[in-house]
Amino acid sequence: MEGDIVQMGAYIGAGLACMGMGGAAVGVGSIVGNYLSGALRNPSAAQSQTAMLFIGIAFSEAFGIFSFLVALLLMFAV
Amino acid sequence: MTTEATEAAMAAGHAAEAAEKGGMPQLDFSTYPNQIFWLLVTLVVVYLILTKFALPRISSVLAERQGTITNDLAAAEELKLKAQEAEEAYNKALAEARVEAQRIANETRAAIKADLDKAIAKADAEIAAKTAEAQKAIAEIRAHALESVQEVAKDVAREIVALLGGKPDARSITAAVKAHLKGEKRP
Amino acid sequence: MAAEAESETGLVFHPMEQFKIEPLFGEGPIHWYTITNQTLWMGIAVLVIFLLLVVGTSRRALVPSRIQSIGELAYGFVYKMVEDVAGKEGVKYFPYVMTLFMFIVVANFLGLIPTSFSTTSHIAVTVVMALMVFVGVTILGFVKHGIGFLKLFWVSSAPLALRPVLAIIEVISYFVRPVSHSIRLAGNIMAGHAVIEVFAAFAAILAIAPLSMLGIVAMYGMDMLVAFVQAYVFTILTCVYLKDALHPAH
């Protein structure tokens, strides 16, 4: 019975952890949207900033991956 | 048979592992030394492959291609310049030839004209000489003709006088013919 | 985990099974020298890199063949990245960056072959690579600039009162670098493969099987993108850290 409760808590926690992915999605969307609006204003400068775009996406996405990792840990490792 | 046995053993091992260490293979620390050792081996091998063979070769190929492209471009530029020079030389030669042709034509024309003038002058002189000769001949002829006219007139007058029964007197006949010829000339 | 995930509906979720490291020959405990399935796929990655960059360019053709132009493309891509981000001085470290990039990108794409093993989904692998970059860059910074390397944490453009606070934040973010650097790569690859596995498990139910297959196809395309972008991001972050070591002043 006790193990069941622990397992239930782990599953609920995993589900909650997945909400963090939404935050990463918002972040990545914001970065790409701002990049696109900037790029459309000044297309000649867009090419030189794609590296910055990917760095930004990577940083922002990492947090979504962290939350996914937490979910995985709760599912399989706890 | 053996595979089944190993599978069964593996499954048992899995179950034991899963019970023992949790589910994620990534967090199975017993495999870490193995992973890290082989990763380091792999990276060193990749590094050696890249630095010994791949990178020098690719960079030399790229440099060679860049060099070839640059050379070709330079050669093309040179050829273009040469073509321009050739065109200029051609134009110059053409202009020179045109001037030369003009000069030759002028010279020829002048020479022809000189020859022609000379010929005309000679012809004029000849014509003048011939005219003079002819005039002299005419004068002679005229003089002769006058004389013969007088003689013919004298002869005719003598004959007439003889026919009429008179005695032709040479002196008077000559005087008469002269008087007549003068009289004729007078009007 | 199998016992946990198996439910009464007949659905069997084994999303983590594919990352299992097993000895290739025989069985038993995994010693540090044991040849495992991971070792096999690392060896295949080395072989692919060799074929692509050495055998493919062996003709040294002036007009490249397809494989040679892939090799030249990879070379030019990484070279330009290092030059643009880390500057002219960074070009000296180009072979190291190229090694990391080639290994990660080849391992990522090899992992996408069905029934293969994705080397880079293992945190041990990515942590070692990230720590190599972190330790190497830190040592390089101190060798190049001595104590002046610490200026990296002293934001001279900020107001004086704020600088100590910013310095603490900078130090923390500096030491978090290898963590995010490694977890990002492993997490992305692991997540993509696990999601494909989950979709595949749903294919057992006849009614939603077509949908799950479509999902697998879509996730596979997504993973192709992720495989390249994560290798790119790992490499470009390496270049950024390299730049920090070469020019620590803000």
Short mmCIF file of C-alpha atoms in Angstrom, two decimals:
data_model
loop_
_atom_site.label_atom_id
_atom_site.label_comp_id
_atom_site.label_asym_id
_atom_site.label_seq_id
_atom_site.Cartn_x
_atom_site.Cartn_y
_atom_site.Cartn_z
CA MET A 1 0.00 0.00 0.00
CA GLU A 2 2.77 2.34 0.90
CA GLY A 3 4.63 1.52 -2.33
CA ASP A 4 1.48 2.31 -4.28
CA ILE A 5 1.27 5.74 -2.78
CA VAL A 6 4.93 6.38 -3.54
CA GLN A 7 4.37 5.25 -7.10
CA MET A 8 1.30 7.43 -7.43
CA GLY A 9 3.26 10.39 -6.18
CA ALA A 10 6.02 9.67 -8.65
CA TYR A 11 3.59 9.53 -11.55
CA ILE A 12 1.82 12.70 -10.51
CA GLY A 13 5.18 14.38 -10.13
CA ALA A 14 6.21 13.20 -13.57
CA GLY A 15 3.08 14.66 -15.08
CA LEU A 16 3.63 17.93 -13.27
CA ALA A 17 7.23 18.01 -14.44
CA CYS A 18 6.02 17.82 -18.02
CA MET A 19 4.41 21.24 -17.60
CA GLY A 20 7.90 22.66 -17.74
CA MET A 21 8.05 21.71 -21.40
CA GLY A 22 5.31 24.23 -22.07
CA GLY A 23 7.57 26.93 -20.68
CA ALA A 24 10.38 25.83 -22.98
CA ALA A 25 7.96 25.87 -25.90
CA VAL A 26 6.91 29.44 -25.07
CA GLY A 27 10.54 30.46 -24.77
CA VAL A 28 11.58 28.92 -28.06
CA GLY A 29 8.54 30.40 -29.78
CA SER A 30 9.36 33.84 -28.41
CA ILE A 31 12.97 33.60 -29.57
CA VAL A 32 12.12 32.45 -33.06
CA GLY A 33 9.28 34.96 -33.37
CA ASN A 34 11.50 37.85 -32.36
CA TYR A 35 14.25 36.63 -34.65
CA LEU A 36 11.81 36.45 -37.52
CA SER A 37 10.40 39.91 -36.93
CA GLY A 38 13.91 41.32 -36.69
CA ALA A 39 14.96 39.42 -39.78
CA LEU A 40 12.03 40.75 -41.76
CA ARG A 41 12.88 44.29 -40.77
CA ASN A 42 16.50 43.92 -41.79
CA PRO A 43 16.93 40.82 -43.97
CA SER A 44 20.55 41.62 -44.77
CA ALA A 45 21.57 41.27 -41.12
CA ALA A 46 19.58 38.07 -40.58
CA GLN A 47 22.18 35.72 -42.00
CA SER A 48 24.84 36.73 -39.53
CA GLN A 49 22.58 36.16 -36.54
CA THR A 50 21.43 32.59 -37.17
CA ALA A 51 24.18 31.33 -34.87
CA MET A 52 22.79 33.50 -32.08
CA LEU A 53 19.31 32.17 -32.88
CA PHE A 54 20.43 28.58 -32.41
CA ILE A 55 22.36 29.37 -29.24
CA GLY A 56 19.26 31.04 -27.83
CA ILE A 57 17.05 28.15 -28.81
CA ALA A 58 19.51 25.72 -27.28
CA PHE A 59 19.60 27.57 -23.95
CA SER A 60 15.87 27.91 -23.81
CA GLU A 61 15.22 24.36 -24.89
CA ALA A 62 17.62 22.96 -22.31
CA PHE A 63 15.14 23.77 -19.57
CA GLY A 64 12.41 21.84 -21.31
CA ILE A 65 14.82 18.94 -21.55
CA PHE A 66 15.59 19.30 -17.83
CA SER A 67 11.90 19.00 -17.00
CA PHE A 68 11.62 16.00 -19.29
CA LEU A 69 14.57 14.49 -17.48
CA VAL A 70 12.94 15.05 -14.14
CA ALA A 71 9.83 13.32 -15.44
CA LEU A 72 11.89 10.39 -16.65
CA LEU A 73 13.69 10.15 -13.34
CA LEU A 74 10.39 10.08 -11.47
CA MET A 75 8.99 7.47 -13.84
CA PHE A 76 11.89 5.08 -13.96
CA ALA A 77 14.49 5.88 -11.40
CA VAL A 78 12.55 6.63 -8.20
CA MET B 1 18.59 -23.48 -26.93
CA THR B 2 21.57 -21.55 -25.78
CA THR B 3 20.07 -18.31 -27.00
CA GLU B 4 16.94 -19.03 -25.05
CA ALA B 5 19.00 -19.76 -22.03
CA THR B 6 20.99 -16.54 -22.42
CA GLU B 7 17.79 -14.62 -22.99
CA ALA B 8 16.29 -16.04 -19.89
CA ALA B 9 19.43 -15.25 -17.98
CA MET B 10 19.48 -11.76 -19.40
CA ALA B 11 15.86 -11.21 -18.53
CA ALA B 12 16.61 -12.35 -15.04
CA GLY B 13 19.59 -10.04 -14.99
CA HIS B 14 17.42 -7.18 -16.23
CA ALA B 15 14.83 -7.78 -13.61
CA ALA B 16 17.49 -7.90 -10.96
CA GLU B 17 19.11 -4.76 -12.30
CA ALA B 18 15.81 -2.97 -12.58
CA ALA B 19 14.96 -3.89 -9.05
CA GLU B 20 18.41 -2.94 -7.92
CA LYS B 21 19.21 0.30 -9.70
CA GLY B 22 16.01 1.68 -11.12
CA GLY B 23 15.03 1.89 -14.73
CA MET B 24 17.27 4.30 -16.55
CA PRO B 25 20.29 2.70 -18.22
CA GLN B 26 21.85 6.16 -18.33
CA LEU B 27 22.06 6.17 -14.54
CA ASP B 28 23.60 2.71 -14.29
CA PHE B 29 26.91 3.79 -12.83
CA SER B 30 28.49 0.36 -13.22
CA THR B 31 28.76 0.95 -16.97
CA TYR B 32 30.39 4.36 -16.63
CA PRO B 33 34.05 3.29 -16.62
CA ASN B 34 33.39 1.22 -19.71
CA GLN B 35 31.60 4.05 -21.53
CA ILE B 36 34.19 6.65 -20.60
CA PHE B 37 37.10 4.41 -21.59
CA TRP B 38 35.67 3.58 -24.99
CA LEU B 39 34.55 7.16 -25.59
CA LEU B 40 38.07 8.41 -24.93
CA VAL B 41 39.45 5.74 -27.27
CA THR B 42 36.95 6.77 -29.94
CA LEU B 43 37.68 10.48 -29.60
CA VAL B 44 41.42 9.93 -29.75
CA VAL B 45 41.03 7.77 -32.84
CA VAL B 46 38.78 10.35 -34.50
CA TYR B 47 41.21 13.11 -33.58
CA LEU B 48 44.12 11.17 -35.05
CA ILE B 49 42.17 10.39 -38.23
CA LEU B 50 41.26 14.04 -38.61
CA THR B 51 44.65 15.56 -37.91
CA LYS B 52 46.75 12.91 -39.71
CA PHE B 53 44.70 12.41 -42.85
CA ALA B 54 41.45 14.25 -43.29
CA LEU B 55 42.04 17.87 -42.39
CA PRO B 56 45.38 18.43 -44.20
CA ARG B 57 44.00 16.71 -47.26
CA ILE B 58 40.74 18.65 -47.34
CA SER B 59 42.43 21.96 -46.67
CA SER B 60 44.99 21.27 -49.41
CA VAL B 61 42.20 20.34 -51.82
CA LEU B 62 40.29 23.48 -50.94
CA ALA B 63 43.42 25.63 -51.25
CA GLU B 64 44.25 24.01 -54.56
CA ARG B 65 40.75 24.64 -55.86
CA GLN B 66 40.91 28.22 -54.65
CA GLY B 67 44.27 28.60 -56.38
CA THR B 68 42.96 27.10 -59.58
CA ILE B 69 39.95 29.36 -59.56
CA THR B 70 42.12 32.41 -58.93
CA ASN B 71 44.56 31.35 -61.65
CA ASP B 72 41.77 30.74 -64.10
CA LEU B 73 40.24 34.10 -63.32
CA ALA B 74 43.62 35.80 -63.77
CA ALA B 75 44.19 33.93 -67.04
CA ALA B 76 40.75 34.94 -68.25
CA GLU B 77 41.48 38.54 -67.32
CA GLU B 78 44.79 38.35 -69.17
CA LEU B 79 43.16 36.85 -72.24
CA LYS B 80 40.55 39.57 -72.14
CA LEU B 81 43.29 42.19 -72.01
CA LYS B 82 45.06 40.47 -74.89
CA ALA B 83 41.88 40.44 -76.90
CA GLN B 84 41.43 44.14 -76.21
CA GLU B 85 45.01 44.81 -77.25
CA ALA B 86 44.53 42.81 -80.40
CA GLU B 87 41.40 44.74 -81.19
CA GLU B 88 43.23 48.01 -80.64
CA ALA B 89 46.10 46.87 -82.84
CA TYR B 90 43.65 45.81 -85.48
CA ASN B 91 41.90 49.16 -85.37
CA LYS B 92 45.22 50.96 -85.53
CA ALA B 93 46.37 48.86 -88.46
CA LEU B 94 43.09 49.48 -90.16
CA ALA B 95 43.42 53.24 -89.72
CA GLU B 96 47.02 53.14 -90.90
CA ALA B 97 46.06 51.08 -93.90
CA ARG B 98 43.32 53.52 -94.69
CA VAL B 99 45.72 56.46 -94.49
CA GLU B 100 48.25 54.58 -96.62
CA ALA B 101 45.61 53.76 -99.18
CA GLN B 102 44.61 57.42 -99.24
CA ARG B 103 48.21 58.45 -99.68
CA ILE B 104 48.82 55.93 -102.45
CA ALA B 105 45.66 56.98 -104.21
CA ASN B 106 46.67 60.64 -103.98
CA GLU B 107 50.14 59.90 -105.24
CA THR B 108 48.87 57.85 -108.07
CA ARG B 109 46.39 60.52 -108.94
CA ALA B 110 49.13 63.16 -108.88
CA ALA B 111 51.43 61.04 -111.01
CA ILE B 112 48.70 60.32 -113.49
CA LYS B 113 47.83 63.98 -113.58
CA ALA B 114 51.44 64.96 -114.17
CA ASP B 115 51.78 62.41 -116.93
CA LEU B 116 48.54 63.57 -118.39
CA ASP B 117 49.61 67.24 -118.22
CA LYS B 118 52.90 66.38 -119.84
CA ALA B 119 51.16 64.43 -122.54
CA ILE B 120 48.65 67.21 -123.06
CA ALA B 121 51.43 69.78 -123.26
CA LYS B 122 53.33 67.62 -125.74
CA ALA B 123 50.20 67.06 -127.74
CA ASP B 124 49.48 70.81 -127.68
CA ALA B 125 52.98 71.55 -128.87
CA GLU B 126 52.70 68.98 -131.62
CA ILE B 127 49.32 70.32 -132.57
CA ALA B 128 50.72 73.83 -132.67
CA ALA B 129 53.67 72.71 -134.79
CA LYS B 130 51.38 70.82 -137.10
CA THR B 131 49.05 73.77 -137.33
CA ALA B 132 51.93 76.05 -138.24
CA GLU B 133 53.15 73.59 -140.86
CA ALA B 134 49.71 73.21 -142.24
CA GLN B 135 49.24 76.95 -142.35
CA LYS B 136 52.54 77.29 -144.20
CA ALA B 137 51.45 74.60 -146.61
CA ILE B 138 48.16 76.33 -147.09
CA ALA B 139 49.90 79.62 -147.74
CA GLU B 140 52.14 77.95 -150.25
CA ILE B 141 49.23 76.24 -151.83
CA ARG B 142 47.41 79.54 -151.92
CA ALA B 143 50.37 81.27 -153.49
CA HIS B 144 50.69 78.51 -156.03
CA ALA B 145 46.98 78.68 -156.65
CA LEU B 146 47.22 82.45 -157.26
CA GLU B 147 50.03 81.98 -159.65
CA SER B 148 48.24 79.22 -161.50
CA VAL B 149 45.13 81.34 -161.60
CA GLN B 150 47.15 84.12 -163.26
CA GLU B 151 48.68 81.68 -165.68
CA VAL B 152 45.38 80.03 -166.40
CA ALA B 153 43.84 83.48 -166.88
CA LYS B 154 46.71 84.52 -169.17
CA ASP B 155 46.41 81.28 -171.13
CA VAL B 156 42.66 81.63 -171.37
CA ALA B 157 42.99 85.29 -172.38
CA ARG B 158 45.61 84.45 -175.05
CA GLU B 159 43.44 81.69 -176.42
CA ILE B 160 40.44 83.96 -176.47
CA VAL B 161 42.43 86.68 -178.13
CA ALA B 162 43.77 84.17 -180.68
CA LEU B 163 40.30 82.88 -181.40
CA LEU B 164 39.03 86.35 -181.87
CA GLY B 165 41.77 86.76 -184.50
CA GLY B 166 44.00 89.09 -182.68
CA LYS B 167 47.61 88.80 -181.84
CA PRO B 168 48.14 87.92 -178.37
CA ASP B 169 50.50 90.37 -176.74
CA ALA B 170 51.93 88.78 -173.56
CA ARG B 171 52.59 91.99 -171.75
CA SER B 172 49.19 93.48 -172.18
CA ILE B 173 47.48 90.25 -171.31
CA THR B 174 49.48 90.00 -168.13
CA ALA B 175 48.60 93.58 -167.31
CA ALA B 176 44.96 92.96 -168.03
CA VAL B 177 44.85 89.79 -165.89
CA LYS B 178 46.56 91.59 -163.08
CA ALA B 179 44.12 94.47 -163.38
CA HIS B 180 41.23 92.05 -163.31
CA LEU B 181 42.55 90.10 -160.42
CA LYS B 182 43.02 93.36 -158.54
CA GLY B 183 39.61 94.50 -159.57
CA GLU B 184 38.17 91.27 -158.40
CA LYS B 185 39.92 91.56 -155.15
CA ARG B 186 38.84 95.09 -154.63
CA PRO B 187 35.17 94.54 -153.93
CA MET C 1 10.77 -0.95 -15.02
CA ALA C 2 9.05 -3.52 -17.19
CA ALA C 3 6.94 -4.61 -14.29
CA GLU C 4 6.00 -1.01 -13.57
CA ALA C 5 5.06 0.06 -17.05
CA GLU C 6 3.08 -2.96 -18.09
CA SER C 7 -0.58 -2.19 -17.56
CA GLU C 8 -3.76 -4.20 -17.90
CA THR C 9 -4.63 -2.77 -21.34
CA GLY C 10 -1.89 -4.78 -23.03
CA LEU C 11 0.19 -1.71 -23.77
CA VAL C 12 3.87 -2.34 -23.16
CA PHE C 13 6.06 0.68 -22.64
CA HIS C 14 9.78 0.07 -22.75
CA PRO C 15 11.02 3.49 -23.77
CA MET C 16 14.28 3.05 -21.92
CA GLU C 17 15.05 -0.47 -23.06
CA GLN C 18 16.81 0.78 -26.21
CA PHE C 19 19.47 2.58 -24.22
CA LYS C 20 20.54 -0.56 -22.39
CA ILE C 21 24.25 -1.30 -22.50
CA GLU C 22 24.97 -4.98 -22.93
CA PRO C 23 28.14 -6.90 -23.58
CA LEU C 24 28.43 -7.79 -27.22
CA PHE C 25 30.00 -11.18 -26.63
CA GLY C 26 28.70 -13.41 -23.93
CA GLU C 27 27.35 -11.94 -20.76
CA GLY C 28 28.32 -10.97 -17.32
CA PRO C 29 29.42 -7.82 -15.59
CA ILE C 30 30.60 -4.90 -17.67
CA HIS C 31 34.24 -4.20 -16.95
CA TRP C 32 35.95 -1.10 -18.22
CA TYR C 33 37.39 -3.00 -21.20
CA THR C 34 34.27 -5.02 -22.12
CA ILE C 35 33.15 -4.56 -25.69
CA THR C 36 29.50 -3.57 -25.51
CA ASN C 37 26.89 -2.59 -28.08
CA GLN C 38 27.86 1.01 -27.35
CA THR C 39 31.46 0.23 -28.23
CA LEU C 40 30.29 -1.32 -31.48
CA TRP C 41 28.38 1.80 -32.50
CA MET C 42 31.24 4.06 -31.48
CA GLY C 43 33.45 1.96 -33.74
CA ILE C 44 30.92 2.28 -36.55
CA ALA C 45 30.92 6.05 -36.03
CA VAL C 46 34.71 6.07 -36.35
CA LEU C 47 34.42 3.96 -39.49
CA VAL C 48 31.83 6.32 -41.00
CA ILE C 49 34.01 9.34 -40.23
CA PHE C 50 36.96 7.56 -41.81
CA LEU C 51 34.97 6.67 -44.93
CA LEU C 52 33.51 10.15 -45.21
CA LEU C 53 36.60 12.25 -44.60
CA VAL C 54 39.52 10.05 -45.63
CA VAL C 55 38.32 7.53 -48.20
CA GLY C 56 35.83 9.97 -49.68
CA THR C 57 38.52 12.57 -50.31
CA SER C 58 41.25 10.14 -51.37
CA ARG C 59 40.97 11.13 -55.02
CA ARG C 60 41.65 14.79 -54.17
CA ALA C 61 39.44 15.71 -57.08
CA LEU C 62 39.37 19.32 -58.13
CA VAL C 63 35.71 18.90 -58.96
CA PRO C 64 34.49 16.99 -55.91
CA SER C 65 32.43 13.84 -55.97
CA ARG C 66 29.36 13.66 -53.73
CA ILE C 67 31.08 12.13 -50.72
CA GLN C 68 34.03 14.46 -51.07
CA SER C 69 31.75 17.48 -51.18
CA ILE C 70 30.04 16.28 -47.99
CA GLY C 71 33.44 16.14 -46.32
CA GLU C 72 34.37 19.56 -47.66
CA LEU C 73 31.01 20.94 -46.56
CA ALA C 74 31.54 19.66 -43.01
CA TYR C 75 35.06 21.09 -42.98
CA GLY C 76 33.95 24.48 -44.27
CA PHE C 77 30.96 24.56 -41.92
CA VAL C 78 32.96 23.93 -38.74
CA TYR C 79 35.89 26.06 -39.88
CA LYS C 80 33.64 29.04 -40.56
CA MET C 81 31.88 28.51 -37.25
CA VAL C 82 35.14 28.51 -35.30
CA GLU C 83 36.45 31.52 -37.20
CA ASP C 84 33.24 33.52 -36.83
CA VAL C 85 32.61 32.81 -33.16
CA ALA C 86 36.06 32.33 -31.62
CA GLY C 87 37.96 34.63 -33.96
CA LYS C 88 41.25 34.13 -35.79
CA GLU C 89 43.04 32.84 -32.71
CA GLY C 90 40.43 30.13 -32.28
CA VAL C 91 41.37 28.53 -35.58
CA LYS C 92 44.28 26.87 -33.78
CA TYR C 93 41.79 24.73 -31.85
CA PHE C 94 39.78 23.85 -34.95
CA PRO C 95 40.80 20.13 -35.00
CA TYR C 96 39.43 19.58 -31.49
CA VAL C 97 36.14 21.25 -32.33
CA MET C 98 35.97 19.32 -35.59
CA THR C 99 36.55 16.05 -33.70
CA LEU C 100 33.68 16.77 -31.34
CA PHE C 101 31.37 17.88 -34.14
CA MET C 102 32.07 14.92 -36.41
CA PHE C 103 31.69 12.40 -33.61
CA ILE C 104 28.44 13.90 -32.31
CA VAL C 105 26.79 14.40 -35.67
CA VAL C 106 27.72 10.93 -36.95
CA ALA C 107 26.70 9.25 -33.69
CA ASN C 108 23.39 11.14 -33.68
CA PHE C 109 22.52 10.10 -37.20
CA LEU C 110 23.67 6.52 -36.64
CA GLY C 111 21.39 6.39 -33.63
CA LEU C 112 18.45 7.12 -35.92
CA ILE C 113 18.92 3.85 -37.78
CA PRO C 114 16.24 1.51 -36.44
CA THR C 115 17.50 -1.08 -33.92
CA SER C 116 20.79 0.79 -33.64
CA PHE C 117 22.20 2.22 -30.44
CA SER C 118 22.47 5.94 -29.91
CA THR C 119 25.77 6.59 -28.24
CA THR C 120 25.13 10.24 -27.52
CA SER C 121 21.99 9.53 -25.51
CA HIS C 122 24.16 8.42 -22.63
CA ILE C 123 24.87 11.05 -20.04
CA ALA C 124 28.27 9.51 -19.29
CA VAL C 125 29.35 10.13 -22.87
CA THR C 126 28.11 13.70 -23.13
CA VAL C 127 29.32 14.62 -19.65
CA VAL C 128 32.82 13.48 -20.53
CA MET C 129 32.78 15.55 -23.72
CA ALA C 130 31.36 18.60 -21.94
CA LEU C 131 33.89 18.26 -19.12
CA MET C 132 36.70 18.00 -21.65
CA VAL C 133 35.55 21.27 -23.15
CA PHE C 134 35.02 22.88 -19.74
CA VAL C 135 38.34 21.83 -18.22
CA GLY C 136 40.23 22.48 -21.44
CA VAL C 137 38.76 25.94 -21.85
CA THR C 138 39.36 26.87 -18.20
CA ILE C 139 42.99 25.74 -18.32
CA LEU C 140 43.45 27.54 -21.64
CA GLY C 141 42.01 30.73 -20.16
CA PHE C 142 44.36 30.66 -17.17
CA VAL C 143 47.37 29.77 -19.35
CA LYS C 144 46.63 32.57 -21.81
CA HIS C 145 45.68 35.32 -19.38
CA GLY C 146 46.85 34.13 -15.96
CA ILE C 147 44.81 35.69 -13.20
CA GLY C 148 43.32 38.08 -15.73
CA PHE C 149 41.03 35.31 -16.83
CA LEU C 150 38.93 36.08 -13.73
CA LYS C 151 37.86 39.32 -15.44
CA LEU C 152 35.37 37.09 -17.22
CA PHE C 153 33.32 37.18 -14.01
CA TRP C 154 33.76 40.89 -13.34
CA VAL C 155 31.28 42.67 -15.56
CA SER C 156 33.03 46.00 -16.01
CA SER C 157 30.16 47.54 -17.95
CA ALA C 158 27.73 47.22 -15.04
CA PRO C 159 27.40 49.77 -12.20
CA LEU C 160 29.97 49.21 -9.47
CA ALA C 161 27.41 48.30 -6.81
CA LEU C 162 25.95 45.56 -8.96
CA ARG C 163 29.25 43.98 -9.93
CA PRO C 164 29.73 41.61 -6.94
CA VAL C 165 26.21 40.29 -7.35
CA LEU C 166 26.75 39.82 -11.07
CA ALA C 167 30.09 38.16 -10.36
CA ILE C 168 28.38 35.54 -8.19
CA ILE C 169 25.81 34.92 -10.90
CA GLU C 170 28.51 34.70 -13.54
CA VAL C 171 30.51 32.20 -11.48
CA ILE C 172 27.43 30.04 -10.96
CA SER C 173 26.53 30.18 -14.62
CA TYR C 174 30.11 29.34 -15.52
CA PHE C 175 30.02 26.18 -13.45
CA VAL C 176 26.57 25.22 -14.70
CA ARG C 177 27.89 25.28 -18.27
CA PRO C 178 29.11 21.67 -18.48
CA VAL C 179 25.90 20.45 -16.88
CA SER C 180 23.59 22.14 -19.39
CA HIS C 181 26.06 21.49 -22.19
CA SER C 182 25.95 17.74 -21.64
CA ILE C 183 22.37 17.23 -20.44
CA ARG C 184 21.06 19.17 -23.44
CA LEU C 185 22.59 16.81 -25.97
CA ALA C 186 21.85 13.58 -24.12
CA GLY C 187 18.36 14.75 -23.14
CA ASN C 188 17.41 15.76 -26.66
CA ILE C 189 18.55 12.51 -28.20
CA MET C 190 17.06 10.43 -25.40
CA ALA C 191 13.76 12.30 -25.55
CA GLY C 192 13.42 11.87 -29.29
CA HIS C 193 14.10 8.15 -29.17
CA ALA C 194 11.87 7.61 -26.12
CA VAL C 195 8.97 9.45 -27.75
CA ILE C 196 9.31 7.34 -30.89
CA GLU C 197 9.27 4.28 -28.66
CA VAL C 198 6.11 5.47 -26.89
CA PHE C 199 4.37 6.05 -30.22
CA ALA C 200 5.48 2.61 -31.33
CA ALA C 201 3.93 1.09 -28.22
CA PHE C 202 0.60 2.74 -29.05
CA ALA C 203 0.65 0.99 -32.42
CA ALA C 204 -0.43 -2.19 -30.58
CA ILE C 205 -3.96 -0.80 -30.38
CA LEU C 206 -5.53 -1.29 -33.80
CA ALA C 207 -7.76 1.76 -33.71
CA ILE C 208 -4.99 4.28 -33.21
CA ALA C 209 -2.24 2.38 -35.02
CA PRO C 210 -2.32 4.58 -38.18
CA LEU C 211 -2.14 7.68 -36.03
CA SER C 212 0.78 6.32 -34.05
CA MET C 213 2.62 5.38 -37.23
CA LEU C 214 2.13 8.91 -38.52
CA GLY C 215 3.41 10.10 -35.18
CA ILE C 216 6.50 7.91 -35.55
CA VAL C 217 7.16 9.34 -39.02
CA ALA C 218 6.74 12.91 -37.79
CA MET C 219 8.96 12.32 -34.75
CA TYR C 220 11.56 10.66 -36.95
CA GLY C 221 11.71 13.75 -39.16
CA MET C 222 11.90 15.91 -36.05
CA ASP C 223 14.72 13.76 -34.71
CA MET C 224 16.67 14.13 -37.94
CA LEU C 225 16.51 17.88 -37.41
CA VAL C 226 17.36 17.55 -33.72
CA ALA C 227 20.29 15.25 -34.48
CA PHE C 228 21.91 17.92 -36.61
CA VAL C 229 20.87 20.95 -34.57
CA GLN C 230 22.13 19.46 -31.30
CA ALA C 231 25.50 18.65 -32.84
CA TYR C 232 25.59 22.21 -34.18
CA VAL C 233 24.62 23.65 -30.81
CA PHE C 234 27.17 21.57 -28.93
CA THR C 235 29.87 22.72 -31.31
CA ILE C 236 28.90 26.36 -31.35
CA LEU C 237 28.72 26.45 -27.56
CA THR C 238 32.20 24.95 -27.51
CA CYS C 239 33.26 27.81 -29.76
CA VAL C 240 31.57 30.36 -27.51
CA TYR C 241 33.35 28.98 -24.45
CA LEU C 242 36.59 29.02 -26.42
CA LYS C 243 36.01 32.67 -27.25
CA ASP C 244 35.46 33.42 -23.55
CA ALA C 245 38.80 31.79 -22.79
CA LEU C 246 40.60 33.71 -25.53
CA HIS C 247 38.97 37.09 -24.86
CA PRO C 248 37.76 37.04 -21.24
CA ALA C 249 37.11 40.77 -20.94
CA HIS C 250 33.49 41.76 -21.41
#
